[in-house]
Coordinates of C-alpha atoms in Angstrom, one line a residue:
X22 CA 8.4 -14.8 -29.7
X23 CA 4.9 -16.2 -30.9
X24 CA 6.7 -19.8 -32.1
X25 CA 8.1 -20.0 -28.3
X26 CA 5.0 -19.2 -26.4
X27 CA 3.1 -21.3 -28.8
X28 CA 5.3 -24.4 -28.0
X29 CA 5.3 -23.1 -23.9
X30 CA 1.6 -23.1 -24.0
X31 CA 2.0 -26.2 -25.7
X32 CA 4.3 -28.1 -23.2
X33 CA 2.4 -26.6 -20.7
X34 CA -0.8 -28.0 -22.0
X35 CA 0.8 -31.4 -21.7
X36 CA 1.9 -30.9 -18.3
X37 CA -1.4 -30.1 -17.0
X38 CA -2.8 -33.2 -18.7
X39 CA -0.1 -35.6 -17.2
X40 CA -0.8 -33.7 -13.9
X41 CA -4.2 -34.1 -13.8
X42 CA -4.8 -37.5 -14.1
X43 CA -2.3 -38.1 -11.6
X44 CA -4.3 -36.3 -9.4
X45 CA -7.4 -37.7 -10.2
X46 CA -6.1 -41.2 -9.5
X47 CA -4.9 -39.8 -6.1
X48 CA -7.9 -38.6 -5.0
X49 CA -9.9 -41.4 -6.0
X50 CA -7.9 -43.6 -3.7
X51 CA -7.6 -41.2 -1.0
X52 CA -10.2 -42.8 1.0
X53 CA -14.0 -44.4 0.8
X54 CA -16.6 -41.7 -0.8
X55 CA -19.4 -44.0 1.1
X56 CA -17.9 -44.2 4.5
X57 CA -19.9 -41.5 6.5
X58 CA -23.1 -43.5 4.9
X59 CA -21.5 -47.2 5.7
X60 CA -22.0 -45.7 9.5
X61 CA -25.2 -44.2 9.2
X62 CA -28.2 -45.8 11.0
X63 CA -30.8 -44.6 8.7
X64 CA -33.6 -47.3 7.5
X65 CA -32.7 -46.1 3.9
X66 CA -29.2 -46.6 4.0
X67 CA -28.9 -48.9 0.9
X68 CA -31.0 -46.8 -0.9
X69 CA -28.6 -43.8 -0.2
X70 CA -25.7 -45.8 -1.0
X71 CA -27.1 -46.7 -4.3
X72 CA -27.9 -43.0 -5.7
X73 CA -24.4 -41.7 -4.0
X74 CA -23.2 -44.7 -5.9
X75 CA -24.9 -43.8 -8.9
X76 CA -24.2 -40.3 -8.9
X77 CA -20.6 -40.2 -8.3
X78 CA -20.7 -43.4 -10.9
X79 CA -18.5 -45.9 -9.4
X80 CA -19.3 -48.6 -10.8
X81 CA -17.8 -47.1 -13.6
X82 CA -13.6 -47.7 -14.1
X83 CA -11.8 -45.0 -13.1
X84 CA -10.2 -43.8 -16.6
X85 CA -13.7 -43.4 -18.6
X86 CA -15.2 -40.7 -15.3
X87 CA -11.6 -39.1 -16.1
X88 CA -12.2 -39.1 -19.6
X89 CA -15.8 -37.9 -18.9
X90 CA -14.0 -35.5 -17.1
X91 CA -12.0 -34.5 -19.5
X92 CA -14.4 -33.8 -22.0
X93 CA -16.5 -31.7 -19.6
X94 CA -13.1 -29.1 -19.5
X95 CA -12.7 -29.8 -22.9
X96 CA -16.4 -27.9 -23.4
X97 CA -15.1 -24.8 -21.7
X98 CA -13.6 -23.9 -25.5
X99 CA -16.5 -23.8 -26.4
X100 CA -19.2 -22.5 -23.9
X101 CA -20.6 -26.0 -22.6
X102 CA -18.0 -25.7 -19.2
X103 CA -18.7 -29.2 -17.2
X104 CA -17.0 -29.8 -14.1
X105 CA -19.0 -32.7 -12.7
X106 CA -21.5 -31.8 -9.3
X107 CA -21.0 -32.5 -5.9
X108 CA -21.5 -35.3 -3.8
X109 CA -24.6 -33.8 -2.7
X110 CA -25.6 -32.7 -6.5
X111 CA -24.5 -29.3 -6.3
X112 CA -22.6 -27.8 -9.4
X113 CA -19.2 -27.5 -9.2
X114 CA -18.7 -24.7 -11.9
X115 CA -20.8 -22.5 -9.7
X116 CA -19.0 -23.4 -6.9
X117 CA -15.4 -22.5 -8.5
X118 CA -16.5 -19.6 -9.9
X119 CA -17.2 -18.5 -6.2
X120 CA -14.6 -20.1 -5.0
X121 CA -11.9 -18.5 -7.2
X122 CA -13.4 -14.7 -7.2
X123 CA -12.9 -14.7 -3.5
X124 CA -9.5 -16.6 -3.7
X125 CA -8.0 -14.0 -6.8
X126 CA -9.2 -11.3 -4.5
X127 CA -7.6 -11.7 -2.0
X128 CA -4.2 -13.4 -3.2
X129 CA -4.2 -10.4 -5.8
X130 CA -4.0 -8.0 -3.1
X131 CA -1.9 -9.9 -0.8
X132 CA 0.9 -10.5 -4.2
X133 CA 0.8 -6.7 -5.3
X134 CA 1.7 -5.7 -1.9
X135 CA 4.2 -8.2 -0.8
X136 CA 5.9 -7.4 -4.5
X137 CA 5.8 -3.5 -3.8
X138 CA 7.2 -3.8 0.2
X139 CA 9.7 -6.7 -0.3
X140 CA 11.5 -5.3 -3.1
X141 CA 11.5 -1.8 -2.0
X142 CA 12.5 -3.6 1.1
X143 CA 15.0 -5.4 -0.7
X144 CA 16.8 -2.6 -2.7
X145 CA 17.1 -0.8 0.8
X146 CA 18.9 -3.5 2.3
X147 CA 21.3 -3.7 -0.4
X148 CA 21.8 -0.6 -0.8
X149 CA 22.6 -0.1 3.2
X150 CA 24.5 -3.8 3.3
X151 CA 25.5 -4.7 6.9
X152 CA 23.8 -1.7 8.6
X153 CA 21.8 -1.8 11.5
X154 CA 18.3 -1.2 8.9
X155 CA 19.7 -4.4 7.0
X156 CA 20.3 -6.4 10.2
X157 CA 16.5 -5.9 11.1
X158 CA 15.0 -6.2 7.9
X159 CA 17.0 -9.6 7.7
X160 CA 15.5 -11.1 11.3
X161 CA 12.2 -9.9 10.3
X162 CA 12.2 -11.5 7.4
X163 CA 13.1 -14.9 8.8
X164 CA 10.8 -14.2 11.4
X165 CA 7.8 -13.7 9.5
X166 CA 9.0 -16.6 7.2
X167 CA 8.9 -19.5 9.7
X168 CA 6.1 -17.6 11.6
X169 CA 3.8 -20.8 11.7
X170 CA 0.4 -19.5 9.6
X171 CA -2.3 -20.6 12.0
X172 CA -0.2 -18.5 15.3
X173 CA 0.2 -15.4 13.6
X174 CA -3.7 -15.8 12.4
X175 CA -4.9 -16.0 16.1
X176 CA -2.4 -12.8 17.0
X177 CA -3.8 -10.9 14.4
X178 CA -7.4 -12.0 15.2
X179 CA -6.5 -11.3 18.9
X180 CA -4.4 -7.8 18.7
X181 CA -5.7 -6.5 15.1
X182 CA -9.6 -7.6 15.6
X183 CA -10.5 -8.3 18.5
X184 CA -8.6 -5.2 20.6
X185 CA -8.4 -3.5 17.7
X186 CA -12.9 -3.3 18.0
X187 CA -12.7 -2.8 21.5
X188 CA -10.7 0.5 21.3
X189 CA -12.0 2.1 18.3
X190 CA -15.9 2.4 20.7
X191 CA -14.0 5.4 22.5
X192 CA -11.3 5.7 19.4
X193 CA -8.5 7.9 21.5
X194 CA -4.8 6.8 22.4
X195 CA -3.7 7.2 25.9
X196 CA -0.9 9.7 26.4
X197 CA 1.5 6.7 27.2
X198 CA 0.8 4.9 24.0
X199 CA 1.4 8.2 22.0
X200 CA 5.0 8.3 23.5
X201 CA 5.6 5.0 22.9
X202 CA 4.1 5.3 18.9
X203 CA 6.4 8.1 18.4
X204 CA 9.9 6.6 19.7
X205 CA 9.5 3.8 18.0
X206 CA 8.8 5.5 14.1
X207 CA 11.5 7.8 15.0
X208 CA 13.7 4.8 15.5
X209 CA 12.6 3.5 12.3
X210 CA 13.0 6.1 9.9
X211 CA 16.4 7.3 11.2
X212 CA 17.6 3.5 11.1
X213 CA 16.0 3.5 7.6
X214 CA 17.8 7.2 6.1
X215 CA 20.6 6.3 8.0
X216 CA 23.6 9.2 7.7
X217 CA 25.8 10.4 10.6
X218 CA 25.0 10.5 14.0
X219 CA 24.2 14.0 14.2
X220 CA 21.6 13.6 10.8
X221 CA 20.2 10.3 13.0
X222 CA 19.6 12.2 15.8
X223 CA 18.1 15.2 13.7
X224 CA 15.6 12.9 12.2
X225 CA 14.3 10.8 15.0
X226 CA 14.0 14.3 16.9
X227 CA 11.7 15.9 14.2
X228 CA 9.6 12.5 13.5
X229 CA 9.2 12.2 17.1
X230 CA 8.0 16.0 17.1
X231 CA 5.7 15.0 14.2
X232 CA 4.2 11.6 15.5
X233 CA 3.7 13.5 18.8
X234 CA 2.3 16.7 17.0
X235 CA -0.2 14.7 14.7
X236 CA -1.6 11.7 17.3
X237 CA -2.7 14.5 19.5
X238 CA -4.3 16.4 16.8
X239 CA -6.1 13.1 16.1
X240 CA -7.2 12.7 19.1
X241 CA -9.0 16.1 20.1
X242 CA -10.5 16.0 16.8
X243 CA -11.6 12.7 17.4
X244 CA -10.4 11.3 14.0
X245 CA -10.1 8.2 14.7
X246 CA -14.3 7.8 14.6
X247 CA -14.7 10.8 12.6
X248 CA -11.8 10.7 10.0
X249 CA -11.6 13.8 7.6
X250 CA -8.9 14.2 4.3
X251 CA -10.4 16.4 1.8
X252 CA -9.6 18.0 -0.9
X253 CA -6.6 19.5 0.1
X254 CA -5.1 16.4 1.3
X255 CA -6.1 14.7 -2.1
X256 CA -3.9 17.5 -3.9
X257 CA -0.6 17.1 -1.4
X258 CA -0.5 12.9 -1.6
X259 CA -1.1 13.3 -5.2
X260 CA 1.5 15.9 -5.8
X261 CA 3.9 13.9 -3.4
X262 CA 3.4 10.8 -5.1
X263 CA 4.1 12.8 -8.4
X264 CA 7.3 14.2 -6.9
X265 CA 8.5 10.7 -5.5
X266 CA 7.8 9.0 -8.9
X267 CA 10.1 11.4 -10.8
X268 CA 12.6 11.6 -8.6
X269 CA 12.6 7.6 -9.1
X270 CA 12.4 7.0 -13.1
X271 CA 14.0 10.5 -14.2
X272 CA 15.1 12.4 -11.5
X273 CA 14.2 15.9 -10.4
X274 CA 15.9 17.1 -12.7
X275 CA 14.2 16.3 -15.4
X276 CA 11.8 18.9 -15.2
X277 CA 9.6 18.1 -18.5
X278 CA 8.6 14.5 -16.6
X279 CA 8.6 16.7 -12.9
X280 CA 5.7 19.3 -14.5
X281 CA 4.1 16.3 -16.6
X282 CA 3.8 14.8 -13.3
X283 CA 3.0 17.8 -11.3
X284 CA 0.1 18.3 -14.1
X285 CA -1.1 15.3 -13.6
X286 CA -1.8 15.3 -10.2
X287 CA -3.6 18.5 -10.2
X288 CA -5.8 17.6 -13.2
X289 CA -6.6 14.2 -10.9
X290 CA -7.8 16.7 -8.1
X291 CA -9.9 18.5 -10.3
X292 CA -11.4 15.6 -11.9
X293 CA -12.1 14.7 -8.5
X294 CA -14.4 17.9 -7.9
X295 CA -16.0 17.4 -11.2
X296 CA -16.8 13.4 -10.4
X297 CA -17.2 13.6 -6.9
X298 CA -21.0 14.1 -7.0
X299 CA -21.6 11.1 -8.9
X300 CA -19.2 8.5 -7.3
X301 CA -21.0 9.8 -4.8
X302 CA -24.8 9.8 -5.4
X303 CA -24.4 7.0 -8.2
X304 CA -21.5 4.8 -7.6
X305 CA -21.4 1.6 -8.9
X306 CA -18.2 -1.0 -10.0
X307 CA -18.5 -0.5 -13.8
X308 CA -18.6 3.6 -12.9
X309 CA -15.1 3.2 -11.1
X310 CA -13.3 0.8 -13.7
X311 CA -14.5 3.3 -16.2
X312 CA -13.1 6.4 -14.4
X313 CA -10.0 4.5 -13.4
X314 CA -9.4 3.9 -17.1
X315 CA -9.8 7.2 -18.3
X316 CA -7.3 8.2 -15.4
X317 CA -4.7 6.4 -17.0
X318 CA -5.6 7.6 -20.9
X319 CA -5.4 11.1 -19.5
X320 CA -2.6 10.8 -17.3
X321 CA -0.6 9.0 -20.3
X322 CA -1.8 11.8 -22.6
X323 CA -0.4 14.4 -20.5
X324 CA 2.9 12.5 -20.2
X325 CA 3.2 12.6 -24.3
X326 CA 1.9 16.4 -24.7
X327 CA 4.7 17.5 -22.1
X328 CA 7.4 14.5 -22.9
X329 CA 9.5 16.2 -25.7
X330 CA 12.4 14.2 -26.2
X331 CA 11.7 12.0 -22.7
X332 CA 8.2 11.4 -23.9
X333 CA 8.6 7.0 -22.9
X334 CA 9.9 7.7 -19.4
X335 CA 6.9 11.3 -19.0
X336 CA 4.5 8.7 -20.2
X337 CA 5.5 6.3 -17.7
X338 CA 5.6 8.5 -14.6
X339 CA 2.4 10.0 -16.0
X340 CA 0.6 7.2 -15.7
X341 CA 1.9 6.0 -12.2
X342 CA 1.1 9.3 -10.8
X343 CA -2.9 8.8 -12.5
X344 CA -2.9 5.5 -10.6
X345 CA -1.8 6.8 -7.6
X346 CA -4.2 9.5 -7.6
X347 CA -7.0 7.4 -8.6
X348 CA -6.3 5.5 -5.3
X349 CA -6.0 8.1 -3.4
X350 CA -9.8 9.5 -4.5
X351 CA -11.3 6.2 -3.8
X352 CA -9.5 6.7 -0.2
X353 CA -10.7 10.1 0.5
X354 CA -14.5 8.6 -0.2
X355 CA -13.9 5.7 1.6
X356 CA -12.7 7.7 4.5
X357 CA -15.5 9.8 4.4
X358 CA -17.7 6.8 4.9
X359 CA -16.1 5.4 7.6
X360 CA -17.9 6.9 10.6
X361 CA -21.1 6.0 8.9
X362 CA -19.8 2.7 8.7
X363 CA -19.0 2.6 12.4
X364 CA -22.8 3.2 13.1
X365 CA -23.8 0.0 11.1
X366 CA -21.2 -2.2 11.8
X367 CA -19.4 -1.3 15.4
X368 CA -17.1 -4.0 15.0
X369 CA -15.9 -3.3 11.9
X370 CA -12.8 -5.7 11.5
X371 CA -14.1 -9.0 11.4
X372 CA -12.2 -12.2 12.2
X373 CA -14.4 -14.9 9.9
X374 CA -16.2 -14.8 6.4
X375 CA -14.8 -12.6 3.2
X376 CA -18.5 -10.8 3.9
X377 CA -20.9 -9.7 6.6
X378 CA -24.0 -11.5 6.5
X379 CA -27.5 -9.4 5.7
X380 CA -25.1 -6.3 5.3
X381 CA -27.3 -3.5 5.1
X382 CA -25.2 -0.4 3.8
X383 CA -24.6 1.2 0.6
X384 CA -22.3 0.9 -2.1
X385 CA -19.0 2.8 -0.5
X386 CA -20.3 1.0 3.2
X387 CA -20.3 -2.5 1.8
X388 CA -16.9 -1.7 0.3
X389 CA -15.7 -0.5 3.3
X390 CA -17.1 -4.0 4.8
X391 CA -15.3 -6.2 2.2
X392 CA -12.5 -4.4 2.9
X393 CA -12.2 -5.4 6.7
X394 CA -13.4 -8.5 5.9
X395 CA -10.2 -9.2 4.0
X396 CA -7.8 -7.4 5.8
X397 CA -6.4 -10.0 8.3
X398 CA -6.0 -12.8 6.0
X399 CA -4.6 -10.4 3.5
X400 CA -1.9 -9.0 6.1
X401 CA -1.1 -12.3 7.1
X402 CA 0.0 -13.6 3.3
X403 CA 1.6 -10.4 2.6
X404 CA 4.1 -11.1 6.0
X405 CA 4.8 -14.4 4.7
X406 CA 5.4 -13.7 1.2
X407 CA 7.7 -10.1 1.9
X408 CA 10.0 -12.1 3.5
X409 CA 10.7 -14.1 0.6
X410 CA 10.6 -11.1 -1.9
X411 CA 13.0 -8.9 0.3
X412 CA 15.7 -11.7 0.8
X413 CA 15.4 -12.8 -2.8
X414 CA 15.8 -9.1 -3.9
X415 CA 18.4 -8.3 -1.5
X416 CA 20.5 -11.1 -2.9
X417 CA 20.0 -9.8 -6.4
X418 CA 21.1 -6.6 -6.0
X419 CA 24.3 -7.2 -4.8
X420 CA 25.0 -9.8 -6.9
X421 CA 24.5 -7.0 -9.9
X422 CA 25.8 -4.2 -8.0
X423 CA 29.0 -6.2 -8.5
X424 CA 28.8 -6.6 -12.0
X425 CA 31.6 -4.3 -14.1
X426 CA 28.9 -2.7 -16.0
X427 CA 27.9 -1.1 -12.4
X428 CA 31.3 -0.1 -11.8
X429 CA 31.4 1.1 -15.4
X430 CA 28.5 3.2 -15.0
X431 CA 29.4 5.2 -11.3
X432 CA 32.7 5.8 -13.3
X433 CA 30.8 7.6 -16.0
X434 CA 29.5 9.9 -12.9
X435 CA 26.5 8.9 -13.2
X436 CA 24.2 9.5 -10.3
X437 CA 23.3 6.9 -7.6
X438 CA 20.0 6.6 -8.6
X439 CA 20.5 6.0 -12.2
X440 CA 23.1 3.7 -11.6
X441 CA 20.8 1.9 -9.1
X442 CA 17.5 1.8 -11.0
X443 CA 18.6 2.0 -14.5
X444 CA 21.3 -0.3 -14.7
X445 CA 21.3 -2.5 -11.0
X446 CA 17.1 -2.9 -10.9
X447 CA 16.8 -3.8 -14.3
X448 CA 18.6 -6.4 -14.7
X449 CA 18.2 -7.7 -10.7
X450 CA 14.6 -8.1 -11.7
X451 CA 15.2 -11.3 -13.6
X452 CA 15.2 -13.7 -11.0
X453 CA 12.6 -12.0 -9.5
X454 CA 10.4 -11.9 -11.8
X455 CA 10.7 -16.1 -11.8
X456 CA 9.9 -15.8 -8.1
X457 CA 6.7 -13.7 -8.7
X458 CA 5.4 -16.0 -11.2
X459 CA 5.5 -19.1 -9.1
X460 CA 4.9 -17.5 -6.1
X461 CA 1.1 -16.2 -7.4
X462 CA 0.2 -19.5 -7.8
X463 CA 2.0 -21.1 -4.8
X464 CA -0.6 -18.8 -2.3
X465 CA -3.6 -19.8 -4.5
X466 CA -3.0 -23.6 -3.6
X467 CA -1.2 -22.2 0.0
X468 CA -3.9 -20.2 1.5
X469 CA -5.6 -23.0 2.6
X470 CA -4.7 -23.3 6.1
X471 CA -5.0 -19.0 5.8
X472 CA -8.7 -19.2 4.1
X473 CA -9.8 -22.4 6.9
X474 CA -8.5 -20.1 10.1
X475 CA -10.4 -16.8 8.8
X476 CA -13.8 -19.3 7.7
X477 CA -13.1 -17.6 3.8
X478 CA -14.8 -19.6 1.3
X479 CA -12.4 -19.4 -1.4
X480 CA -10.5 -22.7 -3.5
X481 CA -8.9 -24.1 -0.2
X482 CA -12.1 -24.7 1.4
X483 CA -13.3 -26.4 -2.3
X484 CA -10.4 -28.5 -2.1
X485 CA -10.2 -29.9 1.1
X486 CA -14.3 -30.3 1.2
X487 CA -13.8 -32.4 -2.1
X488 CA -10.6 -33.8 -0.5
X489 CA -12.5 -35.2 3.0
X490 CA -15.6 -36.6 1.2
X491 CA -13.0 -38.4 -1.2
X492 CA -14.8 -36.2 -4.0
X493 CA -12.7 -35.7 -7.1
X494 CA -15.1 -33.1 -9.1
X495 CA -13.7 -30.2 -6.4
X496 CA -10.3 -31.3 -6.3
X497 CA -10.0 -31.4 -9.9
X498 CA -11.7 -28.0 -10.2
X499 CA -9.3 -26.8 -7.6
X500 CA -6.2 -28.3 -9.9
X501 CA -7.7 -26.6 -12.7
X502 CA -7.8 -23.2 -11.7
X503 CA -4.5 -23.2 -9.6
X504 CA -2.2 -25.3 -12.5
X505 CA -4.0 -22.5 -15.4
X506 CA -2.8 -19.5 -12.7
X507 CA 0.6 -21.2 -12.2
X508 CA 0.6 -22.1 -16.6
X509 CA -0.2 -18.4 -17.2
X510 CA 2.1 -16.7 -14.8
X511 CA 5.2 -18.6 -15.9
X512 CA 4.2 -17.7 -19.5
X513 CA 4.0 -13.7 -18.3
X514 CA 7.4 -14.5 -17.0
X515 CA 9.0 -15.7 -20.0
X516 CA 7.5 -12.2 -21.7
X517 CA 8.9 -10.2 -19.0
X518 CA 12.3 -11.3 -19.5
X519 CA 12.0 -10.4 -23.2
X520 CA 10.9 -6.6 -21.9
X521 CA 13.9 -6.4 -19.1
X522 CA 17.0 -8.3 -21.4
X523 CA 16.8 -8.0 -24.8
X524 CA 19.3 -10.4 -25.2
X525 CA 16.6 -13.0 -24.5
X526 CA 14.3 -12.3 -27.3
X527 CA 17.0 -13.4 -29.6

């Protein structure tokens, strides 16, 4: 395994290299760099001319300010990083480093979450092949798909900001809108569970109950200002989520990983209580990754102590359930904060900039504010990007639900969902996990036309600035970081496949 990712990283390395000077060449000849100063009427006009000319050296032949260039990324081994500056003489390592925090942060979110609800997404549409859930999820899909990116950016600004802010000042749902909320998730999660007719109709009855029950609630209590979760509701998701896990990897049955995961949740609650005053009174970034670490060391340990002879699979739903919880903590507080929020920030879901300017709240407030800040662009990536996942998974699945080994295994009695996450998942994950790897990268260089409608200053705005004022030292930095991203995802891939098929390693 370490001779083959030695000679991918190899390859690789080469491929970038014959990449970037093609790109380099192309931008260079993609236009005049002194054309908005050839129109200037300034009296010093030469004299800017000659320092632009000077600065961006081109006088010089094109291959020694690539291999200039190429020396500068050549430093970055060894802590003297030189990407070149600007036309206007500003650094451009600053200026990617900027750039690519706000671009990973939101195409990580946007990736985790298109992976999570396409293939969940995808496994139920196999699963229920040809049914009235599969049928939807299919025109959705396209829809979203060919959805042009700029149109469903000025719906979402329209309907998801800008109505969105002018409802939450009273925060209450007419009567009407409560009806309509409830008939459509009933339809959903009957056409979702599926069953008979009579089971159908039992289900959308009781979740239209429930959605009728719970909006009302909501309103008198005026939750939608003043949310409220708690403690208690900490202890039910978390258990929940523990219960949901199991029944997934083990089953129910398996009541060593059930209790492991059971424990789990409850010792996450009670941390909770024991933390709360200092995330809190003190909470800072380095304060949450450290917490959220010794989540998983704890929730991993209690996986081993209550394994026995499932101890891998305990371990594993262990330390889903820890991450789950974790998230579920940092919800609670966030919710907690949110009418304070309100009262700095009464618009709270902005439609431009990844932050609001001269933000004046504390730490859980100014999360809260990057959060809305990067909601919109990051619901509009995940809509484009679950299409691909679901269809792609969808198409997986059946083709290994086919497979004799499937038969082989239903004929053993196994149950469904061994049979369907043990032997179908597994191995339908190996063209998806191909998918994944180029997909990461494909937002990073496509969220440009996302990042220009939402005004988010991430590696699409460094690219086409460098791009318009025929400036290579951006676009290169912008190759850079997305041809690394797209370098090191493929390489994950080939590791993943090792960890899914053994047959590969060999």
């Amino acid at each position: 395994m370490l001779k083959f990712i030695l000679r991918r990283v190899g390859a690789s390395a080469l491929v970038l290299l014959g990449a970037s000077l093609l790109v380099y060449v192309l931008t260079i000849n993609s236009g005049d760099p002194l054309k908005d100063l050839r129109e200037s009427n300034s009296q010093n006009k030469q004299q800017l001319i000659d320092q632009r000319i000077a600065l961006m050296r081109l006088d010089d032949p094109w291959y020694e300010r690539y291999w200039d260039w190429l020396k500068g990324v050549g430093g970055c081994f060894t802590g003297n990083c030189d990407l070149g500056v600007t036309v206007n003489g500003v650094d451009v390592l600053g200026l990617t480093q900027q750039a690519a925090s706000s671009t990973l942060r939101l195409v990580t979110v946007a990736t985790l979450l298109a992976i999570v609800v396409g293939i969940a997404l995808g496994i139920l549409t196999a699963i229920r092949q040809y049914s009235g859930f599969d049928y939807s999820i299919t025109f959705s899909a396209f829809l979203f798909f060919s959805l042009p990116v700029f149109w469903a950016a000025t719906l979402l600004k329209e309907f998801a900001a800008i109505q969105y802010n002018n409802w939450i000042a009273d925060g209450h749902y007419a009567p009407l809108t409560i009806v309509i909320v409830a008939v459509v998730a009933a339809f959903l999660l009957q056409a979702v569970l599926g069953g008979t007719r009579k089971r159908r109709l039992l289900t959308a009855a009781a979740v239209f109950a429930f959605v009728m029950v719970v909006l009302f609630v909501f309103n008198a209590l005026d939750w939608w200002r003043n949310p409220m979760f708690g403690i208690g509701g900490v202890l039910v998701v978390s258990l929940a989520a523990g219960v949901l896990v199991t029944s997934l990897v083990a089953g129910i049955r398996n009541r060593r990983a059930l209790y492991a995961a059971l424990t789990t949740a409850a010792v996450g609650t009670i941390s909770y209580l024991a933390f709360a005053p200092l995330l809190v009174n003190s909470p800072s970034w380095l304060l949450l990754g450290g917490l959220f670490v010794l989540a998983v060391l704890v929730s991993v340990g209690i996986g081993a102590a209550w394994g026995g002879y499932a101890r891998k699979q305990a371990m594993l739903i262990t330390g889903i359930t820890g991450v789950i919880t974790s998230l579920v903590v940092v919800a609670d507080i966030l919710i907690a904060h949110w009418s304070t929020f309100l009262g700095i920030k009464s618009r709270p879901i902005s439609t431009i900039g990844s932050q609001t300017p001269n933000f004046t709240g504390e730490f859980w407030e100014q999360v809260l504010d990057m959060g809305t800040q990067i909601l919109l662009p990051t619901i509009l990536l995940t809509l484009v990007s679950v299409a691909s996942y679901s269809r792609y998974t969808r198409s997986s699945m059946l083709e290994t639900l086919n497979q004799d080994y499937v038969r082989t295994a239903r004929s053993k009695g196994l149950s469904e969902r061994e049979v369907i996450v043990k032997h179908a998942f597994r191995n339908a994950l190996i063209p998806i996990t191909t998918i994944i790897a180029f997909d990461f990268a494909g937002i990073i260089g496509g969220a440009i036309i996302t990042e220009q409608v939402f005004g988010w200053k991430g590696m699409g705005a460094l690219f086409q600035d460098g791009l318009n004022a025929v400036d290579p030292a951006p676009v290169m930095a912008f190759f850079l970081v997305t041809g690394i991203a797209a370098v090191l995802m493929n390489l994950l891939a080939d590791i993943a496949y090792a960890a899914l098929d053994p047959r590969i390693r060999r």
